[in-house]
């Protein structure tokens, strides 16, 4: 395995173990079982970004793993709610039945709700790592990234787009994705800087380019991918007649745009020199999925 | 108006203004409009408890209003999700159509999600009032009260009860309600103590008795109440064949238990002397609704 593949695997193991331990400490109900199920698997890319961002600022993984687990709990909550019949209505996620299929809709609503709560609890109770002010900054910035000015804004724009008279423009779809997937990726990449009160500007620029490239890669995979490998339903944007980066830029144009964004992401890391090697490889990984 | 009625009205006004200002600062989408709608009205009893608990510990309302708004945001989120078709399937709340009826289910899911996020953001960004450590304690205890060991636990037990072979026992329904409605009421009453690092034991005892009395009063209202005055659908527990405090204790037994609990709540406030007069009147108010 490459250095990046190893680092991603180690980060995923650490993050998932912490998150599962937190869930296992809750009272035993079907909601707890479904929370554990929803938090299982996936690449844990956001957790990896937190741990790498922390390492860049001299913070050891064991000091940053609560923040990494928190962002993965938020990500897992958003997937469970996104998959609900009233939202994207997906029955497959990470190659397994979605929570509302395996349990029921009420359980899926509660699982998402409780995973979000858990994320903020993890950040507030993280006595291992950063100073109180830094932890409050992490919580406030996560609330901004996940809420009605961040991820939920992106989802609200997505819903509005479905009933709009005309398909979204490139600017509109870029704004939508900056909220829907970009905000949590940016929070993750900036977390280490926030933990020590450092300037997150360069990491934010890296993350914005990475997040957009990630979404473009997702749109490419939706057209070109293999559903068995992706572990989820594909071709659904096309079927729904939704504007995507591929429908707006064409397949080659989308691939070129993703490559440009990855170059931009790498450029933003220059200030960190060799220490940012894993983050550079993470950027390569994002387009390797689709090129 | 009594001193309590005035204090409740003032607290509701302060809390709602702060919450609406926070929502108005979000980008303009239907989700934002529905968040404002969901946060409107209601008694704001939890916000009042936060402000009174703060006052008991020498903290002025303007220093505690963010915490009061945060708990009302959590309460509003829980109502919006609870009312969804997959949960309690209610179409009337506070005398108005519920969010999923007025908008749609996807919007209601996002509204609940974003209101929860907003609550934690409010507590993290509250630079007016308590010290960072106290704010982290508020956030951690709110996450405990709202999550899979608190409110969501109560809701999970409630769902499990619907498919159980036998109706719940008195102990089981008491445990269910301690989570479902008790945990947020307890957090609210203890908030002022947590803001100054004082011992919340007596306030917690007050709140546990108050919360249980509140739920018993709700069960009594469900049987005896006037739907137009209550602003929501009544007789639904009876129709669903659900065990309630009234079905288990009888109407007179339930009223007697509520009165005992209110005496217990008042008793727990002795240590605060006359300063706790509003909290005492709040306890009277809870059973006045149903006696």
XYZ file of C-alpha atoms in Angstrom:
582
model
C 0.000 0.000 0.000
C 1.077 3.590 -0.580
C 1.858 5.790 2.398
C -1.495 7.463 1.881
C -3.466 4.206 1.682
C -1.844 3.071 4.931
C -2.477 6.408 6.640
C -6.121 6.385 5.520
C -6.597 2.856 6.831
C -4.976 3.654 10.184
C -7.049 6.839 10.526
C -10.247 4.972 9.654
C -9.466 2.301 12.251
C -8.771 4.831 15.005
C -11.800 6.970 14.170
C -14.236 4.102 13.871
C -13.047 2.470 17.111
C -13.598 5.728 19.013
C -17.013 6.297 17.471
C -18.170 2.724 18.082
C -16.994 2.863 21.723
C -19.038 6.032 22.197
C -22.140 4.420 20.692
C -21.641 1.204 22.701
C -21.742 3.273 25.915
C -25.368 4.283 25.201
C -28.332 2.340 26.643
C -29.175 -0.745 24.574
C -32.009 -0.067 22.111
C -32.598 -0.756 18.402
C -31.640 2.886 17.825
C -28.211 2.204 19.355
C -27.746 -0.878 17.149
C -28.721 1.139 14.084
C -26.357 3.971 15.081
C -23.469 1.467 15.236
C -24.526 0.111 11.831
C -24.702 3.568 10.279
C -21.269 4.555 11.632
C -19.617 1.398 10.308
C -17.404 1.317 7.205
C -16.863 3.996 4.612
C -13.512 5.582 3.828
C -13.593 7.923 6.837
C -11.931 10.539 4.629
C -13.172 13.406 6.844
C -11.705 11.764 9.956
C -8.418 11.280 8.086
C -8.364 14.978 7.138
C -8.851 15.941 10.809
C -5.998 13.693 11.953
C -3.662 14.941 9.174
C -4.562 18.559 9.837
C -3.848 17.950 13.528
C -0.503 16.258 12.758
C 0.518 19.257 10.613
C 0.048 21.364 13.761
C 1.932 19.049 16.094
C -1.109 17.287 17.561
C -0.873 13.490 17.901
C -3.709 11.291 16.546
C -4.841 10.243 20.025
C -5.370 13.943 20.807
C -7.445 14.561 17.674
C -9.416 11.347 17.381
C -12.479 12.745 19.187
C -12.746 15.521 16.609
C -12.231 12.967 13.828
C -15.000 10.795 15.292
C -17.267 13.813 15.677
C -17.094 14.754 11.996
C -17.686 11.141 10.970
C -20.740 11.055 13.243
C -22.066 14.183 11.496
C -21.312 12.662 8.091
C -23.044 9.390 9.053
C -26.100 11.295 10.335
C -26.352 13.219 7.066
C -26.220 10.001 5.018
C -28.934 8.293 7.097
C -31.288 11.263 6.736
C -30.348 11.802 3.066
C -31.236 8.203 2.262
C -34.776 8.529 3.707
C -37.717 8.069 1.300
C -38.681 11.749 1.669
C -35.139 12.778 0.679
C -33.043 10.772 -1.853
C -34.908 7.495 -1.211
C -31.865 5.213 -1.404
C -31.951 1.601 -0.298
C -28.235 0.838 -0.610
C -25.306 2.531 1.131
C -21.725 1.250 1.442
C -22.990 -1.958 -0.140
C -25.566 -2.593 2.623
C -29.286 -1.846 3.078
C -29.837 1.697 4.333
C -31.024 2.180 7.936
C -34.686 2.817 7.096
C -34.712 -0.349 4.951
C -33.027 -2.573 7.558
C -35.000 -1.029 10.454
C -37.710 1.563 9.705
C -38.108 5.272 9.002
C -38.717 6.282 12.616
C -35.507 4.541 13.678
C -33.573 6.174 10.828
C -34.818 9.644 11.844
C -33.778 9.032 15.474
C -30.423 7.515 14.442
C -29.528 10.628 12.468
C -30.703 12.891 15.272
C -28.703 11.021 17.918
C -25.556 10.819 15.771
C -25.615 14.590 15.362
C -26.042 15.055 19.126
C -23.199 12.609 19.760
C -20.852 14.622 17.543
C -21.270 17.779 19.609
C -21.013 15.798 22.841
C -17.713 14.304 21.667
C -16.230 17.718 20.953
C -17.427 19.166 24.273
C -16.123 16.255 26.357
C -12.745 16.012 24.654
C -10.617 16.627 27.711
C -7.575 15.025 26.106
C -6.810 17.616 23.540
C -7.217 21.283 22.848
C -7.814 24.124 25.269
C -11.426 25.070 26.092
C -11.420 28.080 23.759
C -10.162 25.947 20.881
C -12.810 23.302 21.571
C -15.523 25.979 21.543
C -14.134 27.241 18.222
C -14.332 23.700 16.824
C -17.948 23.367 18.008
C -19.009 26.786 16.699
C -17.372 26.183 13.312
C -18.894 22.700 13.061
C -22.335 24.134 13.807
C -21.754 26.658 11.029
C -20.543 23.993 8.578
C -23.327 21.511 9.315
C -26.306 23.841 9.754
C -28.566 26.114 7.756
C -25.611 28.097 6.371
C -23.598 24.986 5.434
C -24.590 21.369 4.790
C -28.329 21.822 5.376
C -28.257 24.892 3.112
C -26.781 22.711 0.357
C -29.519 20.156 0.895
C -32.200 22.847 0.893
C -30.858 24.180 -2.426
C -30.833 20.609 -3.742
C -34.512 20.156 -2.866
C -35.401 23.517 -4.401
C -33.557 22.526 -7.598
C -35.765 19.478 -8.046
C -38.863 21.598 -8.536
C -37.173 24.520 -10.301
C -38.311 25.379 -13.836
C -34.779 25.356 -15.253
C -31.758 23.168 -14.432
C -29.096 24.731 -12.201
C -26.251 26.739 -13.717
C -22.602 25.878 -13.041
C -22.403 28.644 -10.425
C -25.552 27.426 -8.708
C -24.468 23.801 -8.600
C -21.051 24.866 -7.307
C -22.709 26.812 -4.454
C -24.993 23.872 -3.717
C -22.076 21.458 -3.464
C -19.948 23.860 -1.428
C -22.644 23.493 1.228
C -23.741 19.922 0.765
C -20.332 18.222 0.738
C -17.767 21.032 0.858
C -18.510 22.501 4.288
C -17.735 19.338 6.298
C -14.585 18.637 4.237
C -13.401 22.192 4.879
C -14.119 21.893 8.624
C -12.124 18.643 8.708
C -9.095 20.037 6.930
C -9.080 23.163 9.117
C -9.612 21.356 12.446
C -5.930 21.006 13.346
C -5.312 24.705 12.795
C -8.326 25.562 14.967
C -7.039 23.287 17.738
C -3.909 25.397 18.156
C -5.362 28.761 17.129
C -3.376 28.815 13.845
C -4.533 30.425 10.604
C -6.581 27.894 8.566
C -6.556 29.943 5.310
C -4.338 27.609 3.254
C -6.046 24.467 4.517
C -9.427 26.017 3.747
C -8.321 26.735 0.161
C -7.026 23.152 -0.148
C -10.306 21.782 1.196
C -12.538 23.906 -1.034
C -10.726 22.676 -4.150
C -10.643 19.104 -2.822
C -14.329 19.119 -1.896
C -15.417 20.367 -5.298
C -13.132 17.862 -7.064
C -14.613 15.155 -4.854
C -18.132 16.054 -5.945
C -17.185 16.235 -9.614
C -15.561 12.790 -9.240
C -18.819 11.566 -7.685
C -20.799 12.867 -10.651
C -18.352 11.133 -13.026
C -18.687 7.887 -11.070
C -22.479 8.211 -11.223
C -22.142 8.009 -15.030
C -19.148 5.702 -15.448
C -19.004 3.709 -12.227
C -19.782 0.138 -11.304
C -22.631 -0.009 -8.756
C -21.196 -3.149 -7.126
C -17.845 -1.416 -6.516
C -19.442 1.891 -5.472
C -21.769 0.141 -2.999
C -24.665 2.412 -3.912
C -27.181 3.024 -6.669
C -25.728 4.810 -9.713
C -27.116 6.686 -12.750
C -29.712 8.259 -10.501
C -28.877 11.877 -11.369
C -29.241 11.101 -15.068
C -32.514 9.269 -14.434
C -33.826 12.204 -12.419
C -32.771 14.679 -15.134
C -30.731 16.631 -12.576
C -28.002 19.046 -13.610
C -24.580 17.715 -12.603
C -21.019 18.755 -13.355
C -21.024 16.090 -16.092
C -24.266 17.320 -17.677
C -22.960 20.892 -17.581
C -19.303 20.339 -18.568
C -19.442 17.044 -20.447
C -17.481 14.002 -19.309
C -14.096 15.227 -20.575
C -14.729 18.750 -19.341
C -15.637 17.455 -15.877
C -12.480 15.336 -15.742
C -10.341 18.297 -16.794
C -11.998 20.508 -14.174
C -11.368 17.897 -11.461
C -7.673 17.712 -12.479
C -7.360 21.516 -12.351
C -8.933 21.578 -8.899
C -6.538 18.924 -7.618
C -3.604 20.995 -8.901
C -5.137 23.975 -7.080
C -5.480 21.928 -3.889
C -1.829 20.840 -4.082
C -0.751 24.429 -4.681
C -2.517 25.574 -1.504
C -0.393 23.129 0.519
C 2.973 24.557 -0.582
C 3.411 26.468 2.665
C 3.461 23.165 4.597
C 6.278 21.614 2.514
C 6.856 17.876 2.870
C 4.713 17.632 5.991
C 1.621 17.824 3.791
C 2.534 14.805 1.670
C -0.428 12.724 2.899
C -2.857 15.532 2.157
C -1.381 15.812 -1.364
C -1.862 12.109 -1.890
C -5.412 12.388 -0.575
C -6.097 14.881 -3.350
C -4.664 12.498 -5.960
C -6.801 9.727 -4.518
C -9.964 11.747 -4.999
C -9.568 11.964 -8.766
C -7.936 8.534 -9.118
C -11.414 7.174 -8.296
C -12.805 8.662 -11.487
C -9.940 9.076 -13.981
C -51.195 38.554 35.597
C -49.405 36.734 38.412
C -45.701 37.256 38.891
C -45.122 33.916 37.270
C -47.345 34.602 34.272
C -45.483 37.872 33.691
C -42.078 36.242 34.126
C -43.021 33.445 31.714
C -44.191 35.948 29.129
C -41.057 38.076 29.444
C -38.840 34.980 29.229
C -40.729 33.715 26.169
C -40.348 37.093 24.468
C -36.603 37.307 25.141
C -35.966 33.699 24.129
C -38.017 33.809 20.970
C -36.482 37.110 19.828
C -32.974 35.692 20.193
C -33.872 32.470 18.423
C -35.640 34.236 15.552
C -32.691 36.617 15.102
C -30.358 33.630 14.843
C -32.594 31.967 12.231
C -33.015 35.218 10.282
C -29.210 35.417 9.927
C -29.168 32.199 7.858
C -29.303 32.247 4.033
C -32.851 32.623 2.707
C -34.386 29.252 1.787
C -37.736 27.527 2.457
C -35.902 25.599 5.196
C -35.091 28.885 6.942
C -38.733 30.025 6.703
C -39.877 26.700 8.132
C -37.314 26.916 10.940
C -38.714 30.320 11.929
C -42.236 28.872 11.806
C -41.295 25.872 13.961
C -39.565 28.059 16.567
C -42.572 30.395 16.870
C -45.001 30.312 19.780
C -45.357 27.777 22.539
C -44.937 28.502 26.222
C -41.118 28.448 26.089
C -41.188 26.822 29.539
C -37.699 25.366 29.066
C -36.271 28.769 28.194
C -37.988 30.239 31.259
C -36.416 27.533 33.449
C -32.960 28.394 32.083
C -33.447 32.118 32.779
C -34.819 31.473 36.305
C -32.035 29.003 37.078
C -29.521 31.587 35.884
C -31.131 34.338 37.981
C -30.916 32.098 41.083
C -27.161 32.025 40.498
C -26.761 35.741 39.911
C -26.750 35.642 36.121
C -28.842 38.272 34.322
C -31.309 37.233 31.597
C -29.252 38.833 28.828
C -26.347 36.609 29.873
C -28.433 33.431 29.793
C -30.686 34.035 26.817
C -28.453 32.129 24.384
C -28.738 29.014 26.541
C -32.506 29.575 26.814
C -32.745 29.888 23.025
C -30.583 26.800 22.547
C -32.875 24.565 24.608
C -35.938 25.929 22.814
C -34.244 25.163 19.473
C -33.672 21.577 20.638
C -37.277 21.351 21.844
C -38.589 22.736 18.536
C -36.433 20.283 16.544
C -37.797 17.373 18.583
C -41.401 18.446 17.951
C -40.875 18.804 14.186
C -39.334 15.326 13.904
C -41.849 13.812 16.353
C -44.734 15.089 14.251
C -43.451 13.379 11.060
C -45.658 10.675 9.517
C -43.087 7.971 10.373
C -43.168 9.083 14.030
C -46.366 10.387 15.698
C -47.941 11.542 12.420
C -49.467 14.745 13.787
C -50.837 17.461 11.531
C -51.539 20.111 14.185
C -49.075 21.723 16.590
C -49.572 24.888 18.637
C -52.845 25.314 16.733
C -51.103 25.429 13.344
C -50.342 22.871 10.613
C -47.157 20.947 11.396
C -44.053 21.649 9.280
C -44.367 18.578 7.046
C -48.008 19.470 6.352
C -47.323 23.147 5.573
C -44.126 22.365 3.607
C -43.147 18.730 3.034
C -41.394 15.861 4.796
C -37.944 16.588 3.378
C -38.158 20.176 4.606
C -39.332 18.992 8.045
C -36.398 16.581 8.349
C -33.931 19.352 7.426
C -35.640 21.885 9.717
C -35.235 19.563 12.709
C -31.643 18.807 11.765
C -30.723 22.472 11.381
C -32.482 23.531 14.602
C -30.447 20.987 16.535
C -27.229 22.245 14.925
C -28.225 25.817 15.711
C -28.667 24.969 19.407
C -25.099 23.760 19.777
C -23.798 26.688 17.746
C -25.612 29.114 20.063
C -24.008 27.587 23.163
C -20.536 27.538 21.600
C -20.710 31.128 20.395
C -22.159 32.561 23.601
C -19.368 34.994 24.357
C -21.594 37.107 26.594
C -21.946 34.783 29.491
C -20.167 31.932 31.191
C -16.509 30.961 31.106
C -15.340 28.526 28.419
C -15.266 25.538 30.793
C -18.849 26.253 31.893
C -19.993 26.571 28.281
C -18.391 23.218 27.453
C -20.178 21.708 30.473
C -23.482 23.097 29.155
C -22.816 21.620 25.705
C -21.720 18.230 27.038
C -24.714 17.974 29.372
C -27.113 19.059 26.603
C -25.668 16.393 24.299
C -26.255 13.862 27.077
C -29.823 15.077 27.715
C -30.825 15.222 24.041
C -29.059 12.130 22.678
C -29.243 8.362 22.791
C -29.055 8.312 26.610
C -31.703 11.035 27.057
C -34.461 12.345 24.785
C -33.775 10.019 21.851
C -33.614 7.090 24.281
C -37.115 8.004 25.482
C -38.325 8.145 21.892
C -36.668 4.802 21.095
C -38.432 3.231 24.099
C -41.677 4.807 22.914
C -41.322 3.229 19.470
C -40.423 -0.144 20.997
C -43.522 0.061 23.231
C -45.788 0.363 20.193
C -44.889 -3.121 18.984
C -44.431 -4.720 22.423
C -46.689 -7.659 23.327
C -47.774 -6.126 26.660
C -48.445 -2.486 27.635
C -45.694 -0.693 29.580
C -45.585 -0.893 33.378
C -45.553 2.225 35.558
C -41.770 1.913 36.017
C -41.223 1.535 32.284
C -43.403 4.486 31.357
C -41.691 6.582 34.024
C -38.270 5.705 32.544
C -39.557 6.470 29.048
C -40.828 9.892 30.075
C -37.695 10.698 32.085
C -35.893 10.526 28.748
C -38.503 11.821 26.346
C -39.535 14.982 28.204
C -37.653 14.896 31.512
C -34.073 15.188 30.285
C -34.481 18.586 28.573
C -36.482 19.991 31.506
C -33.743 18.870 33.890
C -31.026 20.389 31.710
C -32.956 23.686 31.643
C -33.432 23.867 35.409
C -29.774 22.997 36.051
C -28.308 25.368 33.442
C -27.776 28.318 35.808
C -25.899 26.154 38.299
C -23.693 24.802 35.516
C -22.938 28.338 34.300
C -21.243 29.187 37.597
C -19.976 25.710 38.490
C -22.483 25.358 41.376
C -24.038 22.077 42.516
C -27.244 21.370 40.513
C -28.505 18.572 42.809
C -31.543 20.390 44.209
C -32.538 21.867 40.875
C -32.198 18.432 39.276
C -34.551 16.959 41.915
C -36.997 19.830 41.313
C -36.848 19.267 37.568
C -37.283 15.499 37.720
C -40.467 15.880 39.777
C -41.647 18.776 37.596
C -40.954 16.895 34.351
C -42.857 13.828 35.455
C -45.777 15.951 36.722
C -45.738 17.755 33.380
C -46.078 14.469 31.496
C -48.833 13.205 33.784
C -50.661 16.497 33.233
C -50.242 15.973 29.478
C -51.775 12.509 29.734
C -54.676 13.978 31.762
C -55.164 16.702 29.149
C -55.121 14.080 26.405
C -58.220 12.586 28.053
C -59.949 15.668 29.444
C -58.672 18.510 27.324
C -60.169 20.677 24.620
C -58.293 20.219 21.325
C -58.959 23.831 20.297
C -57.384 25.144 23.504
C -54.515 22.617 23.459
C -53.704 23.422 19.823
C -53.025 19.782 19.006
C -54.817 16.506 18.405
C -56.061 14.863 21.605
C -57.270 11.384 22.636
C -54.561 9.896 20.473
C -52.982 7.729 23.203
C -56.355 6.213 23.991
C -57.035 5.619 20.305
C -53.627 3.955 19.905
C -54.223 1.765 22.974
C -51.010 3.104 24.529
C -50.294 2.804 28.245
C -50.330 6.240 29.892
C -50.233 7.471 33.473
C -54.019 7.788 33.261
C -54.534 4.244 31.944
C -52.213 2.901 34.658
C -53.287 5.048 37.643
C -56.805 6.086 36.694
C -57.795 9.732 36.300
C -57.997 10.482 40.026
C -54.832 8.501 40.740
C -52.945 10.393 38.054
C -54.145 13.756 39.450
C -53.076 12.747 42.967
C -49.645 11.612 41.698
C -49.168 14.916 39.864
C -50.031 16.855 43.049
C -47.549 14.750 45.080
C -44.837 15.395 42.516
C -45.474 19.127 42.613
C -45.140 19.064 46.425
C -41.864 17.155 45.940
C -40.665 19.736 43.410
C -41.461 22.597 45.810
C -39.660 20.771 48.635
C -36.479 20.494 46.541
C -36.422 24.305 46.217
C -36.338 25.004 49.986
C -32.596 25.654 49.957
C -33.154 28.637 47.637
C -35.719 30.342 49.908
C -37.759 33.165 48.433
C -35.482 33.484 45.400
C -37.127 30.386 43.944
C -40.663 31.805 44.045
C -41.041 31.815 40.245
C -39.896 28.204 39.994
C -42.458 27.268 42.661
C -45.197 29.015 40.715
C -44.029 27.260 37.549
C -44.638 23.947 39.306
C -48.171 25.040 40.310
C -48.787 26.121 36.734
C -47.928 22.686 35.408
C -50.724 20.992 37.305
C -53.115 23.917 37.058
C -53.346 22.990 33.361
C -54.948 19.678 34.269
C -56.578 19.996 37.728
